[in-house]
Coordinates of N, CA and C in Angstrom, one line a residue:
M1 N 9.6 47.0 -37.6 CA 10.5 47.4 -36.5 C 10.7 45.9 -35.6
S2 N 11.7 45.5 -35.2 CA 11.9 44.3 -34.7 C 12.3 44.4 -33.2
R3 N 11.9 43.4 -32.7 CA 12.1 43.4 -31.2 C 13.2 42.6 -30.7
T4 N 14.0 43.2 -30.0 CA 15.5 42.4 -29.6 C 15.3 42.0 -28.2
E5 N 14.4 42.2 -27.4 CA 14.5 42.1 -26.0 C 14.6 40.7 -25.7
E6 N 15.5 40.3 -24.9 CA 15.7 38.9 -24.4 C 14.7 38.5 -23.4
T7 N 14.3 37.3 -23.4 CA 13.3 36.6 -22.5 C 14.0 35.5 -21.8
T8 N 13.4 35.4 -20.5 CA 14.0 34.2 -19.7 C 13.3 32.9 -20.2
L9 N 13.9 31.9 -19.6 CA 13.2 30.5 -20.1 C 11.9 30.4 -19.2
E10 N 11.9 31.0 -18.0 CA 10.6 31.1 -17.3 C 9.5 31.7 -18.1
E11 N 9.8 33.0 -18.6 CA 9.0 33.8 -19.5 C 8.4 33.0 -20.5
D12 N 9.5 32.3 -21.3 CA 9.2 31.4 -22.5 C 8.2 30.4 -22.2
A13 N 8.6 29.7 -21.0 CA 7.7 28.7 -20.6 C 6.3 28.9 -20.3
D14 N 6.0 30.1 -19.6 CA 4.8 30.8 -19.2 C 4.1 31.1 -20.6
F15 N 4.7 31.7 -21.7 CA 4.1 31.9 -22.9 C 3.6 30.8 -23.5
W16 N 4.4 29.5 -23.6 CA 3.9 28.5 -24.3 C 2.9 27.8 -23.4
R17 N 2.9 27.8 -22.2 CA 1.8 27.2 -21.5 C 0.4 28.0 -21.7
Q18 N 0.5 29.5 -21.7 CA -0.7 30.1 -22.0 C -1.0 29.7 -23.5
I19 N -0.2 29.5 -24.5 CA -0.6 29.3 -25.8 C -1.5 27.9 -25.8
Y20 N -0.7 26.9 -25.2 CA -1.2 25.6 -25.2 C -2.6 25.5 -24.5
K21 N -2.7 26.3 -23.5 CA -4.0 26.3 -22.5 C -5.1 27.1 -23.3
T22 N -4.8 28.1 -24.0 CA -6.0 29.1 -24.5 C -6.2 28.8 -26.0
I23 N -5.1 28.1 -26.8 CA -5.5 27.9 -28.2 C -5.5 26.6 -28.7
I24 N -4.3 25.8 -28.1 CA -4.0 24.4 -28.7 C -5.1 23.4 -28.0
L25 N -5.2 23.4 -26.7 CA -6.3 22.5 -26.0 C -7.8 22.8 -26.4
P26 N -8.2 24.0 -26.4 CA -9.5 24.2 -26.7 C -9.8 24.1 -28.2
G27 N -8.8 24.2 -29.1 CA -9.1 24.1 -30.5 C -9.3 22.8 -31.0
D28 N -10.1 22.8 -32.2 CA -10.4 21.6 -32.7 C -9.3 20.8 -33.4
E29 N -8.2 21.4 -33.8 CA -7.1 20.7 -34.6 C -6.5 19.6 -33.8
L30 N -6.1 19.8 -32.5 CA -5.4 18.8 -31.8 C -6.6 17.6 -31.7
A31 N -7.8 17.8 -31.3 CA -8.7 16.6 -31.2 C -8.9 16.0 -32.3
E32 N -8.9 16.6 -33.6 CA -8.9 15.9 -34.8 C -7.8 15.1 -35.1
A33 N -6.6 15.7 -34.9 CA -5.5 14.9 -35.0 C -5.4 13.7 -34.3
L34 N -5.8 13.8 -33.1 CA -5.8 12.7 -32.2 C -6.8 11.7 -32.7
E35 N -8.0 12.0 -32.9 CA -9.1 11.1 -33.4 C -8.8 10.5 -34.8
S36 N -7.7 11.1 -35.5 CA -7.5 10.4 -36.7 C -6.6 9.3 -36.4
K37 N -5.9 9.1 -35.4 CA -5.0 8.1 -35.0 C -5.9 7.0 -34.4
S38 N -6.8 7.3 -33.3 CA -7.6 6.6 -32.6 C -8.6 7.1 -32.1
V39 N -10.0 6.8 -32.1 CA -11.2 7.3 -31.8 C -11.1 7.5 -30.0
Y40 N -10.3 6.5 -29.4 CA -10.3 6.6 -28.0 C -9.3 7.5 -27.4
W41 N -8.3 8.2 -28.2 CA -7.4 9.1 -27.6 C -8.1 10.5 -27.0
N42 N -9.0 10.8 -27.7 CA -9.7 11.9 -27.2 C -10.1 11.9 -25.7
D43 N -10.3 10.7 -25.4 CA -10.9 10.4 -23.9 C -9.9 10.7 -22.9
D44 N -8.6 10.8 -23.5 CA -7.5 11.2 -22.6 C -6.8 12.6 -22.8
L45 N -7.6 13.5 -23.4 CA -7.1 14.7 -23.7 C -6.8 15.6 -22.7
H46 N -7.8 15.5 -21.7 CA -7.6 16.4 -20.4 C -6.3 15.8 -19.6
V47 N -6.0 14.5 -19.7 CA -4.7 14.1 -19.0 C -3.5 14.4 -19.7
I48 N -3.5 14.2 -21.0 CA -2.5 14.7 -21.8 C -2.2 16.1 -21.6
G49 N -3.2 17.1 -21.7 CA -3.0 18.4 -21.4 C -2.3 18.7 -20.1
T50 N -2.8 18.0 -19.1 CA -2.3 18.4 -17.6 C -0.6 18.1 -17.7
F51 N -0.3 16.8 -18.4 CA 0.9 16.4 -18.4 C 2.0 17.3 -19.2
V52 N 1.3 17.9 -20.3 CA 2.1 19.0 -21.0 C 2.4 20.1 -20.4
L53 N 1.2 20.7 -19.7 CA 1.4 22.0 -19.1 C 2.1 21.7 -17.8
K54 N 2.2 20.5 -17.2 CA 3.1 20.5 -15.9 C 4.7 20.4 -16.4
T55 N 4.9 19.6 -17.8 CA 6.2 19.6 -18.1 C 6.7 21.0 -18.7
I56 N 6.0 21.8 -19.2 CA 6.5 23.0 -19.8 C 6.5 24.0 -18.5
R57 N 5.8 23.8 -17.2 CA 6.0 24.6 -16.1 C 7.4 24.2 -15.6
R58 N 7.8 22.9 -15.5 CA 9.0 22.4 -15.1 C 10.1 22.9 -15.7
F59 N 10.0 23.0 -17.1 CA 11.2 23.7 -17.8 C 11.3 25.1 -17.3
G60 N 10.2 25.9 -17.2 CA 10.5 27.1 -16.8 C 10.8 27.4 -15.4
Q61 N 11.0 26.5 -14.5 CA 11.2 26.4 -13.1 C 12.7 26.0 -13.0
S62 N 13.2 25.6 -14.1 CA 14.7 24.8 -14.2 C 15.8 25.9 -13.9
K63 N 16.7 25.6 -13.2 CA 18.0 26.5 -12.9 C 18.9 26.2 -13.9
N64 N 18.8 25.2 -14.8 CA 20.0 24.9 -15.9 C 19.3 25.2 -17.2
D65 N 18.6 26.1 -17.5 CA 18.1 26.1 -18.8 C 17.4 24.9 -19.3
G66 N 16.7 24.2 -18.5 CA 16.0 23.1 -18.8 C 16.7 21.8 -19.0
A67 N 18.0 21.9 -18.9 CA 18.8 20.7 -18.9 C 18.7 19.6 -17.7
D68 N 18.1 20.2 -16.5 CA 17.8 19.2 -15.5 C 16.6 18.7 -15.4
V69 N 15.8 19.1 -16.3 CA 14.2 18.6 -16.4 C 14.1 17.3 -17.3
R70 N 13.5 16.4 -16.4 CA 13.3 15.1 -17.2 C 11.7 15.0 -17.5
L71 N 11.3 14.4 -18.7 CA 10.0 14.2 -18.9 C 9.3 13.4 -17.7
L72 N 8.1 13.6 -17.7 CA 7.4 12.8 -16.5 C 7.4 11.4 -17.1
P73 N 7.6 10.5 -16.1 CA 7.4 9.0 -16.6 C 6.1 8.7 -17.2
Q74 N 6.3 7.7 -18.2 CA 5.1 7.0 -18.8 C 4.2 6.3 -17.7
Y75 N 5.0 5.6 -16.9 CA 4.5 4.7 -15.9 C 4.9 5.1 -14.5
K76 N 4.1 4.7 -13.4 CA 4.3 5.1 -12.1 C 5.7 4.3 -11.7
D77 N 5.8 3.0 -12.0 CA 6.9 2.1 -11.8 C 7.0 1.0 -12.8
D78 N 7.9 0.3 -12.4 CA 8.2 -1.0 -13.5 C 6.8 -1.9 -13.6
E79 N 6.3 -2.0 -12.5 CA 5.1 -2.9 -12.3 C 4.2 -2.4 -13.3
D80 N 3.9 -1.2 -13.1 CA 2.9 -0.6 -14.1 C 3.2 -0.6 -15.5
S81 N 4.4 -0.6 -15.8 CA 4.9 -0.7 -17.2 C 4.6 -2.1 -17.8
R82 N 4.7 -3.1 -17.1 CA 4.5 -4.5 -17.2 C 3.0 -4.8 -17.4
F83 N 2.2 -4.2 -16.8 CA 0.9 -4.7 -16.6 C 0.0 -4.8 -17.7
G84 N 0.0 -3.9 -18.8 CA -0.8 -3.9 -19.9 C -0.4 -5.1 -20.7
G85 N 0.9 -5.3 -21.0 CA 1.3 -6.4 -21.8 C 1.1 -7.9 -21.1
E86 N 1.3 -7.9 -19.8 CA 1.1 -9.1 -19.1 C -0.5 -9.4 -19.2
L87 N -1.3 -8.4 -19.1 CA -2.7 -8.5 -18.9 C -3.2 -9.0 -20.4
F88 N -2.7 -8.5 -21.3 CA -3.0 -8.8 -22.8 C -2.5 -10.4 -23.0
E89 N -1.4 -10.7 -22.6 CA -0.9 -12.1 -22.8 C -1.7 -13.0 -22.0
F90 N -2.1 -12.9 -20.9 CA -3.0 -13.8 -20.1 C -4.4 -13.7 -20.7
A91 N -4.9 -12.7 -21.3 CA -6.3 -12.7 -22.0 C -6.1 -13.6 -23.3
V92 N -5.1 -13.3 -24.1 CA -4.9 -14.2 -25.3 C -4.8 -15.6 -25.0
K93 N -3.7 -15.9 -24.1 CA -3.4 -17.3 -23.7 C -4.6 -18.0 -23.2
N94 N -5.4 -17.4 -22.5 CA -6.5 -18.1 -21.8 C -7.8 -17.9 -22.5
Y95 N -7.9 -17.3 -23.6 CA -9.1 -16.7 -24.3 C -10.1 -17.9 -24.2
Q96 N -9.8 -19.1 -24.7 CA -10.8 -20.0 -24.8 C -11.5 -20.6 -23.6
Q97 N -10.5 -20.8 -22.5 CA -11.0 -21.2 -21.2 C -11.9 -20.0 -20.6
Y98 N -11.6 -18.7 -20.6 CA -12.4 -17.8 -20.2 C -13.7 -17.6 -21.0
R99 N -13.6 -17.6 -22.3 CA -14.8 -17.6 -22.9 C -15.9 -18.5 -22.6
E100 N -15.3 -19.9 -22.5 CA -16.2 -21.0 -22.2 C -16.9 -20.8 -20.8
K101 N -16.2 -20.2 -19.7 CA -16.8 -20.0 -18.5 C -17.7 -18.8 -18.7
I102 N -17.5 -17.8 -19.4 CA -18.5 -16.7 -19.6 C -19.7 -17.4 -20.3
D103 N -19.4 -18.1 -21.4 CA -20.6 -18.6 -22.1 C -21.6 -19.4 -21.3
S104 N -20.8 -20.2 -20.4 CA -21.8 -21.0 -19.5 C -22.9 -20.1 -18.8
F105 N -22.3 -19.1 -18.4 CA -23.3 -18.2 -17.5 C -24.3 -17.5 -18.5
V106 N -23.8 -17.1 -19.6 CA -24.8 -16.4 -20.7 C -25.7 -17.5 -21.0
N107 N -25.3 -18.7 -21.3 CA -26.4 -19.5 -21.6 C -27.2 -19.9 -20.7
R108 N -26.9 -20.0 -19.4 CA -27.9 -20.2 -18.3 C -29.1 -19.2 -18.2
H109 N -28.6 -17.9 -18.6 CA -29.6 -17.1 -18.7 C -30.6 -16.9 -20.0
R110 N -30.5 -17.9 -20.7 CA -31.1 -18.3 -22.0 C -30.6 -17.0 -23.1
W111 N -29.5 -16.6 -23.0 CA -29.0 -15.6 -24.1 C -28.1 -16.5 -25.0
D112 N -28.1 -16.2 -26.3 CA -27.3 -16.7 -27.3 C -25.7 -16.2 -27.1
A113 N -24.8 -17.0 -26.7 CA -23.4 -16.5 -26.6 C -22.8 -15.9 -27.9
E114 N -23.5 -16.5 -29.0 CA -22.7 -16.2 -30.2 C -23.2 -14.8 -30.6
R115 N -24.3 -14.2 -29.9 CA -24.7 -12.9 -30.2 C -24.2 -11.7 -29.4
L116 N -23.4 -12.2 -28.5 CA -22.8 -11.1 -27.5 C -22.1 -10.1 -28.5
A117 N -22.2 -8.8 -27.9 CA -21.5 -7.5 -28.5 C -19.9 -8.1 -28.4
F118 N -19.1 -8.0 -29.4 CA -17.7 -8.3 -29.3 C -16.9 -7.6 -28.3
M119 N -17.3 -6.1 -28.2 CA -16.7 -5.6 -27.1 C -17.0 -6.0 -25.9
D120 N -18.3 -6.4 -25.5 CA -18.6 -7.3 -24.2 C -17.7 -8.4 -24.0
T121 N -17.5 -9.2 -25.0 CA -16.6 -10.5 -24.9 C -15.3 -9.9 -24.6
V122 N -14.8 -9.0 -25.1 CA -13.3 -8.6 -25.0 C -13.2 -8.0 -23.5
I123 N -14.4 -7.2 -23.0 CA -14.2 -6.7 -21.7 C -14.4 -7.6 -20.7
M124 N -15.2 -8.7 -20.9 CA -15.2 -9.8 -19.7 C -13.9 -10.8 -19.7
V125 N -13.5 -10.9 -21.0 CA -12.3 -11.9 -21.0 C -11.1 -11.2 -20.4
T126 N -11.0 -9.9 -20.6 CA -10.0 -9.2 -20.0 C -10.0 -9.0 -18.5
A127 N -11.2 -8.7 -18.1 CA -11.5 -8.7 -16.6 C -11.2 -10.0 -16.0
M128 N -11.5 -11.1 -16.7 CA -11.2 -12.4 -16.1 C -9.7 -12.5 -15.8
A129 N -9.0 -12.2 -16.9 CA -7.5 -12.3 -17.1 C -6.9 -11.4 -15.8
E130 N -7.6 -10.2 -15.6 CA -7.1 -9.5 -14.5 C -7.5 -9.9 -12.9
I131 N -8.5 -10.6 -12.9 CA -9.1 -11.0 -11.8 C -8.3 -12.0 -11.2
L132 N -8.0 -13.0 -12.1 CA -7.4 -14.5 -12.0 C -5.9 -14.2 -12.0
N133 N -5.3 -13.3 -12.4 CA -3.8 -13.3 -12.5 C -3.2 -12.3 -11.9
F134 N -3.8 -11.4 -11.2 CA -3.2 -10.2 -10.5 C -3.8 -10.2 -9.1
P135 N -3.2 -10.9 -8.3 CA -3.7 -11.1 -6.9 C -3.8 -9.8 -6.0
A136 N -2.9 -8.8 -6.3 CA -2.8 -7.7 -5.6 C -4.0 -6.6 -5.9
I137 N -4.6 -6.9 -7.1 CA -5.8 -6.0 -7.5 C -7.2 -6.7 -6.8
P138 N -7.9 -5.8 -5.9 CA -9.0 -6.5 -5.4 C -10.2 -6.7 -6.4
I139 N -10.9 -7.7 -6.2 CA -12.0 -8.0 -7.1 C -12.9 -6.9 -7.3
A140 N -13.4 -6.1 -6.3 CA -14.3 -5.0 -6.4 C -13.6 -3.9 -7.5
V141 N -12.3 -3.7 -7.3 CA -11.6 -2.8 -8.0 C -11.7 -3.1 -9.6
S142 N -11.2 -4.4 -9.9 CA -11.4 -4.9 -11.1 C -12.9 -4.7 -11.9
L143 N -13.9 -5.2 -11.0 CA -15.2 -5.2 -11.5 C -15.6 -3.7 -11.8
N144 N -15.3 -2.8 -10.9 CA -15.6 -1.4 -11.2 C -15.0 -0.8 -12.4
E145 N -13.8 -1.2 -12.7 CA -13.2 -0.6 -13.8 C -13.6 -1.1 -15.1
Y146 N -14.1 -2.4 -15.1 CA -14.4 -3.1 -16.3 C -15.9 -2.7 -16.6
I147 N -16.6 -2.5 -15.5 CA -18.1 -1.9 -15.8 C -18.1 -0.6 -16.3
E148 N -17.2 0.2 -15.8 CA -17.0 1.7 -16.3 C -16.6 1.6 -17.9
I149 N -15.5 0.8 -18.1 CA -15.2 0.5 -19.5 C -16.4 0.0 -20.3
A150 N -17.2 -0.8 -19.9 CA -18.4 -1.1 -20.9 C -19.3 -0.1 -20.9
N151 N -19.6 0.7 -19.7 CA -20.4 1.9 -19.9 C -19.9 3.0 -20.9
A152 N -18.7 3.0 -21.1 CA -18.1 4.0 -21.8 C -17.9 3.6 -23.4
Y153 N -17.6 2.3 -23.7 CA -17.2 1.7 -24.9 C -18.1 0.7 -25.5
S154 N -19.2 0.4 -24.8 CA -19.9 -0.8 -25.4 C -21.4 -0.1 -25.3
T155 N -22.4 -1.0 -25.5 CA -23.8 -0.7 -25.6 C -24.3 -0.1 -24.4
P156 N -25.4 0.7 -24.3 CA -25.9 1.3 -23.1 C -26.2 0.4 -21.9
K157 N -26.6 -0.9 -22.2 CA -27.0 -2.0 -21.2 C -25.8 -2.8 -20.7
S158 N -24.6 -2.6 -21.4 CA -23.5 -3.6 -21.3 C -23.1 -3.5 -19.8
G159 N -23.0 -2.4 -19.3 CA -22.2 -2.5 -17.7 C -23.3 -3.3 -17.0
A160 N -24.3 -3.3 -16.9 CA -25.2 -4.1 -16.0 C -25.1 -5.6 -16.4
F161 N -25.1 -5.7 -17.8 CA -24.9 -7.1 -18.2 C -23.6 -7.7 -17.9
I162 N -22.5 -7.1 -18.1 CA -21.2 -7.6 -17.7 C -21.0 -7.8 -16.3
N163 N -21.7 -6.9 -15.4 CA -21.6 -7.0 -13.9 C -22.3 -8.2 -13.6
G164 N -23.5 -8.5 -14.1 CA -24.2 -9.7 -13.7 C -23.4 -11.1 -14.2
I165 N -22.8 -11.1 -15.2 CA -22.1 -12.3 -15.8 C -20.8 -12.4 -15.1
L166 N -20.0 -11.3 -14.7 CA -18.9 -11.4 -14.1 C -19.1 -11.8 -12.7
Y167 N -20.0 -11.3 -12.1 CA -20.4 -11.5 -10.7 C -20.6 -13.3 -10.5
S168 N -21.4 -13.7 -11.4 CA -21.8 -15.1 -11.6 C -20.5 -16.0 -11.8
V169 N -19.6 -15.5 -12.8 CA -18.2 -16.1 -12.8 C -17.5 -16.1 -11.8
I170 N -17.4 -15.1 -11.0 CA -16.5 -14.9 -9.8 C -17.1 -15.8 -8.9
N171 N -18.3 -15.9 -8.5 CA -18.8 -16.7 -7.4 C -18.4 -18.3 -7.8
S172 N -18.7 -18.6 -9.1 CA -18.4 -20.0 -9.5 C -17.0 -20.3 -9.3
L173 N -16.0 -19.4 -9.7 CA -14.6 -19.7 -9.5 C -14.2 -19.9 -7.9
K174 N -14.9 -19.1 -7.2 CA -14.6 -19.1 -5.7 C -15.2 -20.4 -5.2
E175 N -16.3 -21.0 -5.6 CA -16.8 -22.1 -5.2 C -16.1 -23.3 -5.6
E176 N -15.4 -23.3 -6.9 CA -14.5 -24.3 -7.3 C -13.0 -24.3 -6.8
G177 N -12.8 -23.2 -5.9 CA -11.4 -23.1 -5.3 C -10.4 -22.4 -6.3
K178 N -10.7 -21.8 -7.4 CA -9.9 -21.3 -8.4 C -9.7 -19.9 -8.2
L179 N -10.4 -19.2 -7.2 CA -10.2 -17.9 -6.9 C -10.3 -17.6 -5.4
L180 N -9.1 -17.1 -4.9 CA -9.0 -17.1 -3.4 C -8.9 -15.7 -3.0
K181 N -8.7 -14.8 -3.7 CA -8.7 -13.3 -3.3 C -10.1 -12.8 -3.1
A182 N -10.2 -11.6 -2.4 CA -11.4 -11.1 -1.9 C -11.8 -9.9 -2.9

């Protein structure tokens, strides 16, 4: 026996929201598929889920069968869309200069700069690129972000280590007149 009852777009959207919320998100298949692409994507699964659910809801609330619904933007604005690429360029272009500054403080603490965890080096170089090249971002905001990144993606003691080294680098850059923001 087949069912020929017509449903509205709002009912269909609600159905797919429930499927996504109760079956897809909690299931292992989506997490495994994302992990096969990148081990870091699962960290954003809850954010992705929120965006998908909001988008489906917007389709259901549409007055024109979804034709007027636009997908949520990938970035807040044009400045946000350029940020990642510019940050990467600054980090790569100035890598040697930033690394030398970092190493000078690592060596002062009688650590061997060559034995730094690769992720710690990447985090500190990127932090320096942000601190030195994005004047609108306060130093404290940058420091907090990169310490959180270190705590999540590097060794257990990396957050404290990176905090100490970057704090020393920042003070040195201020003394040299190369860093003027607060």
